Amino acid sequence: MDEHLFVDEVLNDLPAGSLVLDAGCGGGSFNYGLFPHLRIVGVDIRRKNWNPGASSNVSFVLSDLVSFPLKDSVFDFVVCQYVLEHIGDFSGTIDNLVSSIKPGGRLYLSFPNSASFDDRFYRFAGFFAKYGMFKFRKRLEHVQKLDFQGVVREFYRRGLRLISFAEAPSGFSWMNDPRIVRFQKGFISTLSILKRAGIDLVSRSNYLMFFQKTGGSGLRLVFHVCRSCGRHITEEAKDKIWICPFCKVENLKL
């Protein structure tokens, strides 16, 4: 049986009364009404689109994710969908999220691949609107450039382990903006034609990740590799010339 990955799969299996954080929730990053057995807290810097419906098991906190006073180890599950790319204080946000998760608790994370055409085009469009169209008050949305290895490294060194992940194509849903939605269908049709011609600008546009908090850091650092025996050295050499502890050959510190 495949490991859980998608939000609904995890939420459906959580015991009644579990505490869930929807971090950077917007109007609600999932359908709260489908999970009346859970206690859900939504946190966002704006209340503009907040609409939990008739869900009495949901509360909202108006705050950013750094200054929000998350108590240590209280949440069973944290959902963070397409949020980290918008955050200025990346390390502070991750620290706060991780500390809020119970030992054994889990985290769902999704974010755009900064090397993808979708994310590059989105960032270009925002930059052009701000400076090319003189909308200087416009906020640039994707302030972080995220990649698979870098994100996993940050969470591993904070005591989380990757359980499952997926590489997701782009749906260009951000083009649902009323100002440009009329271009969406034709734009996607063009990308489809290009893909059939061998130019794929759609695949691997997003990453979905499911982590579990296990405790100690899972990140090990390798500082050097011996030029002779190829062994990995996990302590940084203090001098320019160092001796391999395994084969005793001299190496130059790179």
Short mmCIF file of C-alpha atoms in Angstrom, two decimals:
data_model
loop_
_atom_site.label_atom_id
_atom_site.label_comp_id
_atom_site.label_asym_id
_atom_site.label_seq_id
_atom_site.Cartn_x
_atom_site.Cartn_y
_atom_site.Cartn_z
CA MET A 1 0.00 0.00 0.00
CA ASP A 2 1.30 3.46 -0.91
CA GLU A 3 2.26 5.88 1.85
CA HIS A 4 -0.13 8.76 2.48
CA LEU A 5 0.76 11.99 0.73
CA PHE A 6 -2.26 14.14 -0.05
CA VAL A 7 -3.91 16.27 2.62
CA ASP A 8 -7.28 14.51 2.61
CA GLU A 9 -5.64 11.09 3.00
CA VAL A 10 -3.93 12.18 6.20
CA LEU A 11 -6.85 14.17 7.61
CA ASN A 12 -9.24 11.26 7.16
CA ASP A 13 -7.00 9.00 9.23
CA LEU A 14 -6.39 11.38 12.14
CA PRO A 15 -8.07 10.38 15.42
CA ALA A 16 -11.06 12.42 16.60
CA GLY A 17 -10.01 15.54 18.47
CA SER A 18 -6.63 15.87 16.72
CA LEU A 19 -5.36 19.44 16.50
CA VAL A 20 -4.54 20.65 12.97
CA LEU A 21 -2.81 23.87 11.92
CA ASP A 22 -3.59 25.33 8.50
CA ALA A 23 -0.55 27.59 8.15
CA GLY A 24 -1.00 30.51 5.76
CA CYS A 25 -4.56 29.35 5.25
CA GLY A 26 -5.95 32.13 3.07
CA GLY A 27 -9.65 31.38 2.79
CA GLY A 28 -8.98 27.81 3.91
CA SER A 29 -6.51 25.57 2.11
CA PHE A 30 -8.80 22.54 2.37
CA ASN A 31 -12.50 21.92 2.96
CA TYR A 32 -12.88 22.14 6.74
CA GLY A 33 -16.47 20.95 6.61
CA LEU A 34 -15.36 17.46 5.57
CA PHE A 35 -13.48 16.94 8.86
CA PRO A 36 -15.84 17.73 11.78
CA HIS A 37 -13.94 15.27 13.97
CA LEU A 38 -10.83 17.51 13.99
CA ARG A 39 -9.95 20.77 15.75
CA ILE A 40 -8.57 23.15 13.15
CA VAL A 41 -6.70 26.44 13.57
CA GLY A 42 -6.20 28.67 10.54
CA VAL A 43 -3.44 31.30 10.59
CA ASP A 44 -2.91 34.01 7.99
CA ILE A 45 -1.77 37.63 7.71
CA ARG A 46 -5.12 38.57 6.08
CA ARG A 47 -8.71 37.75 6.97
CA LYS A 48 -9.97 38.91 3.57
CA ASN A 49 -11.09 35.55 2.12
CA TRP A 50 -11.63 33.65 5.38
CA ASN A 51 -14.85 31.65 5.15
CA PRO A 52 -14.95 28.40 7.15
CA GLY A 53 -18.68 28.00 6.59
CA ALA A 54 -20.68 26.57 9.46
CA SER A 55 -17.72 24.62 10.85
CA SER A 56 -17.80 25.06 14.65
CA ASN A 57 -14.54 23.13 15.02
CA VAL A 58 -12.49 25.87 13.32
CA SER A 59 -10.82 28.98 14.70
CA PHE A 60 -8.81 31.74 13.00
CA VAL A 61 -5.75 33.70 14.14
CA LEU A 62 -4.71 36.88 12.33
CA SER A 63 -0.91 36.73 12.34
CA ASP A 64 2.20 35.93 10.33
CA LEU A 65 3.85 32.57 10.94
CA VAL A 66 6.91 33.99 12.69
CA SER A 67 5.29 36.16 15.36
CA PHE A 68 2.32 33.82 15.89
CA PRO A 69 2.88 32.44 19.40
CA LEU A 70 2.79 28.74 18.53
CA LYS A 71 3.19 26.68 21.67
CA ASP A 72 5.76 23.92 21.51
CA SER A 73 4.57 20.48 20.46
CA VAL A 74 0.81 21.01 20.34
CA PHE A 75 -0.28 20.17 16.78
CA ASP A 76 -0.82 16.65 15.49
CA PHE A 77 -0.72 17.77 11.87
CA VAL A 78 0.44 20.96 10.12
CA VAL A 79 -0.70 21.85 6.61
CA CYS A 80 1.41 24.38 4.70
CA GLN A 81 0.20 24.63 1.11
CA TYR A 82 2.06 26.99 -1.23
CA VAL A 83 3.10 29.34 1.56
CA LEU A 84 6.88 29.17 2.07
CA GLU A 85 7.65 30.80 -1.28
CA HIS A 86 5.84 33.94 -0.05
CA ILE A 87 7.64 34.17 3.32
CA GLY A 88 10.37 36.72 3.97
CA ASP A 89 11.76 35.11 7.14
CA PHE A 90 12.18 31.59 5.79
CA SER A 91 14.24 30.12 8.65
CA GLY A 92 12.13 31.74 11.37
CA THR A 93 8.93 30.40 9.83
CA ILE A 94 10.26 26.85 9.56
CA ASP A 95 11.58 26.97 13.14
CA ASN A 96 8.16 28.02 14.41
CA LEU A 97 6.25 25.43 12.39
CA VAL A 98 8.52 22.55 13.38
CA SER A 99 8.49 23.46 17.07
CA SER A 100 4.70 23.48 17.06
CA ILE A 101 4.45 19.83 15.93
CA LYS A 102 4.14 17.05 18.50
CA PRO A 103 6.79 14.32 18.53
CA GLY A 104 5.55 11.85 15.94
CA GLY A 105 3.31 14.53 14.42
CA ARG A 106 3.28 15.21 10.72
CA LEU A 107 3.63 18.02 8.21
CA TYR A 108 2.22 18.39 4.71
CA LEU A 109 4.11 20.81 2.49
CA SER A 110 3.67 21.98 -1.08
CA PHE A 111 5.70 24.56 -2.97
CA PRO A 112 6.70 25.51 -6.53
CA ASN A 113 9.95 24.33 -8.06
CA SER A 114 11.86 27.58 -8.62
CA ALA A 115 13.62 26.10 -11.66
CA SER A 116 10.32 25.38 -13.44
CA PHE A 117 8.89 27.48 -16.26
CA ASP A 118 5.71 28.10 -14.24
CA ASP A 119 7.47 29.64 -11.24
CA ARG A 120 9.89 31.65 -13.36
CA PHE A 121 7.06 32.99 -15.48
CA TYR A 122 5.00 33.85 -12.39
CA ARG A 123 7.90 35.75 -10.83
CA PHE A 124 8.60 37.55 -14.12
CA ALA A 125 4.94 38.57 -14.43
CA GLY A 126 4.98 39.99 -10.90
CA PHE A 127 8.23 41.84 -11.50
CA PHE A 128 6.96 43.25 -14.81
CA ALA A 129 3.67 44.40 -13.26
CA LYS A 130 5.51 46.17 -10.44
CA TYR A 131 8.26 47.88 -12.42
CA GLY A 132 7.19 47.73 -16.06
CA MET A 133 3.63 48.88 -15.37
CA PHE A 134 4.68 51.20 -12.53
CA LYS A 135 2.62 49.46 -9.85
CA PHE A 136 5.26 50.16 -7.24
CA ARG A 137 2.99 49.32 -4.30
CA LYS A 138 2.44 45.80 -5.61
CA ARG A 139 3.96 43.09 -3.41
CA LEU A 140 6.26 40.61 -5.15
CA GLU A 141 4.77 37.27 -4.15
CA HIS A 142 7.39 34.57 -4.68
CA VAL A 143 10.27 35.96 -2.66
CA GLN A 144 11.85 32.55 -1.98
CA LYS A 145 13.36 30.31 -4.65
CA LEU A 146 12.82 26.75 -3.44
CA ASP A 147 14.12 23.41 -4.65
CA PHE A 148 13.67 19.82 -3.49
CA GLN A 149 17.11 19.27 -1.99
CA GLY A 150 17.23 22.59 -0.17
CA VAL A 151 13.82 22.19 1.46
CA VAL A 152 14.48 18.60 2.55
CA ARG A 153 17.82 19.69 4.05
CA GLU A 154 16.13 22.42 6.13
CA PHE A 155 13.55 20.06 7.60
CA TYR A 156 15.94 17.15 8.14
CA ARG A 157 18.27 19.24 10.25
CA ARG A 158 15.26 20.22 12.37
CA GLY A 159 14.30 16.64 13.16
CA LEU A 160 11.76 15.75 10.45
CA ARG A 161 11.89 12.84 7.99
CA LEU A 162 10.41 12.65 4.52
CA ILE A 163 7.78 9.91 4.33
CA SER A 164 6.54 10.44 0.78
CA PHE A 165 6.65 13.02 -1.98
CA ALA A 166 5.38 13.73 -5.48
CA GLU A 167 6.52 15.83 -8.41
CA ALA A 168 3.41 17.58 -9.71
CA PRO A 169 2.84 19.31 -13.04
CA SER A 170 1.52 22.84 -13.21
CA GLY A 171 -2.15 23.65 -13.67
CA PHE A 172 -1.50 27.41 -13.99
CA SER A 173 -4.38 27.99 -11.58
CA TRP A 174 -2.90 31.38 -10.67
CA MET A 175 -4.18 32.52 -14.05
CA ASN A 176 -7.73 32.36 -12.63
CA ASP A 177 -7.18 36.01 -11.75
CA PRO A 178 -10.12 37.89 -13.38
CA ARG A 179 -7.69 40.20 -15.16
CA ILE A 180 -5.98 37.42 -17.12
CA VAL A 181 -8.30 34.40 -16.93
CA ARG A 182 -9.35 34.92 -20.56
CA PHE A 183 -5.81 33.99 -21.62
CA GLN A 184 -5.60 30.83 -19.50
CA LYS A 185 -7.14 28.27 -21.86
CA GLY A 186 -5.18 29.41 -24.89
CA PHE A 187 -1.96 29.60 -22.88
CA ILE A 188 -2.34 26.03 -21.60
CA SER A 189 -3.27 24.80 -25.09
CA THR A 190 -0.02 26.28 -26.41
CA LEU A 191 1.97 24.54 -23.67
CA SER A 192 0.23 21.26 -24.55
CA ILE A 193 1.24 21.62 -28.20
CA LEU A 194 4.84 22.34 -27.17
CA LYS A 195 4.91 19.29 -24.90
CA ARG A 196 3.76 17.01 -27.72
CA ALA A 197 6.57 18.51 -29.80
CA GLY A 198 9.09 17.56 -27.13
CA ILE A 199 9.31 20.85 -25.22
CA ASP A 200 7.96 20.13 -21.75
CA LEU A 201 7.31 23.32 -19.74
CA VAL A 202 4.73 21.74 -17.44
CA SER A 203 6.13 18.70 -15.62
CA ARG A 204 7.90 18.89 -12.23
CA SER A 205 6.55 22.37 -11.58
CA ASN A 206 5.60 21.67 -7.96
CA TYR A 207 6.67 19.45 -5.08
CA LEU A 208 4.35 17.82 -2.56
CA MET A 209 5.98 16.47 0.62
CA PHE A 210 4.81 14.61 3.68
CA PHE A 211 7.10 14.68 6.74
CA GLN A 212 7.03 13.17 10.22
CA LYS A 213 8.69 14.66 13.30
CA THR A 214 11.08 12.05 14.63
CA GLY A 215 13.45 14.06 16.82
CA GLY A 216 17.18 14.11 16.15
CA SER A 217 18.62 15.66 13.04
CA GLY A 218 18.75 13.42 9.99
CA LEU A 219 21.24 15.67 8.22
CA ARG A 220 24.90 14.57 8.14
CA LEU A 221 27.55 16.83 6.65
CA VAL A 222 30.43 15.56 4.52
CA PHE A 223 33.27 18.10 4.41
CA HIS A 224 35.89 16.23 2.38
CA VAL A 225 36.46 13.18 0.21
CA CYS A 226 39.87 11.50 0.19
CA ARG A 227 41.56 11.69 -3.21
CA SER A 228 43.04 8.22 -2.74
CA CYS A 229 40.50 5.93 -1.07
CA GLY A 230 37.36 8.02 -1.73
CA ARG A 231 36.15 7.80 1.89
CA HIS A 232 33.86 10.53 3.19
CA ILE A 233 35.18 12.74 5.98
CA THR A 234 32.56 14.18 8.34
CA GLU A 235 34.87 16.50 10.28
CA GLU A 236 36.19 19.68 8.71
CA ALA A 237 39.96 19.86 8.36
CA LYS A 238 41.61 22.63 10.36
CA ASP A 239 44.69 22.90 8.16
CA LYS A 240 45.23 23.32 4.43
CA ILE A 241 46.79 19.86 4.25
CA TRP A 242 44.95 17.04 6.01
CA ILE A 243 45.66 13.34 6.44
CA CYS A 244 42.96 10.82 5.61
CA PRO A 245 42.20 8.86 8.81
CA PHE A 246 41.52 5.72 6.77
CA CYS A 247 44.38 5.41 4.25
CA LYS A 248 46.78 8.04 5.71
CA VAL A 249 47.24 9.83 2.37
CA GLU A 250 47.78 13.60 2.36
CA ASN A 251 44.94 15.67 0.91
CA LEU A 252 44.57 19.33 0.02
CA LYS A 253 41.67 21.12 1.68
CA LEU A 254 39.28 22.32 -1.04
#
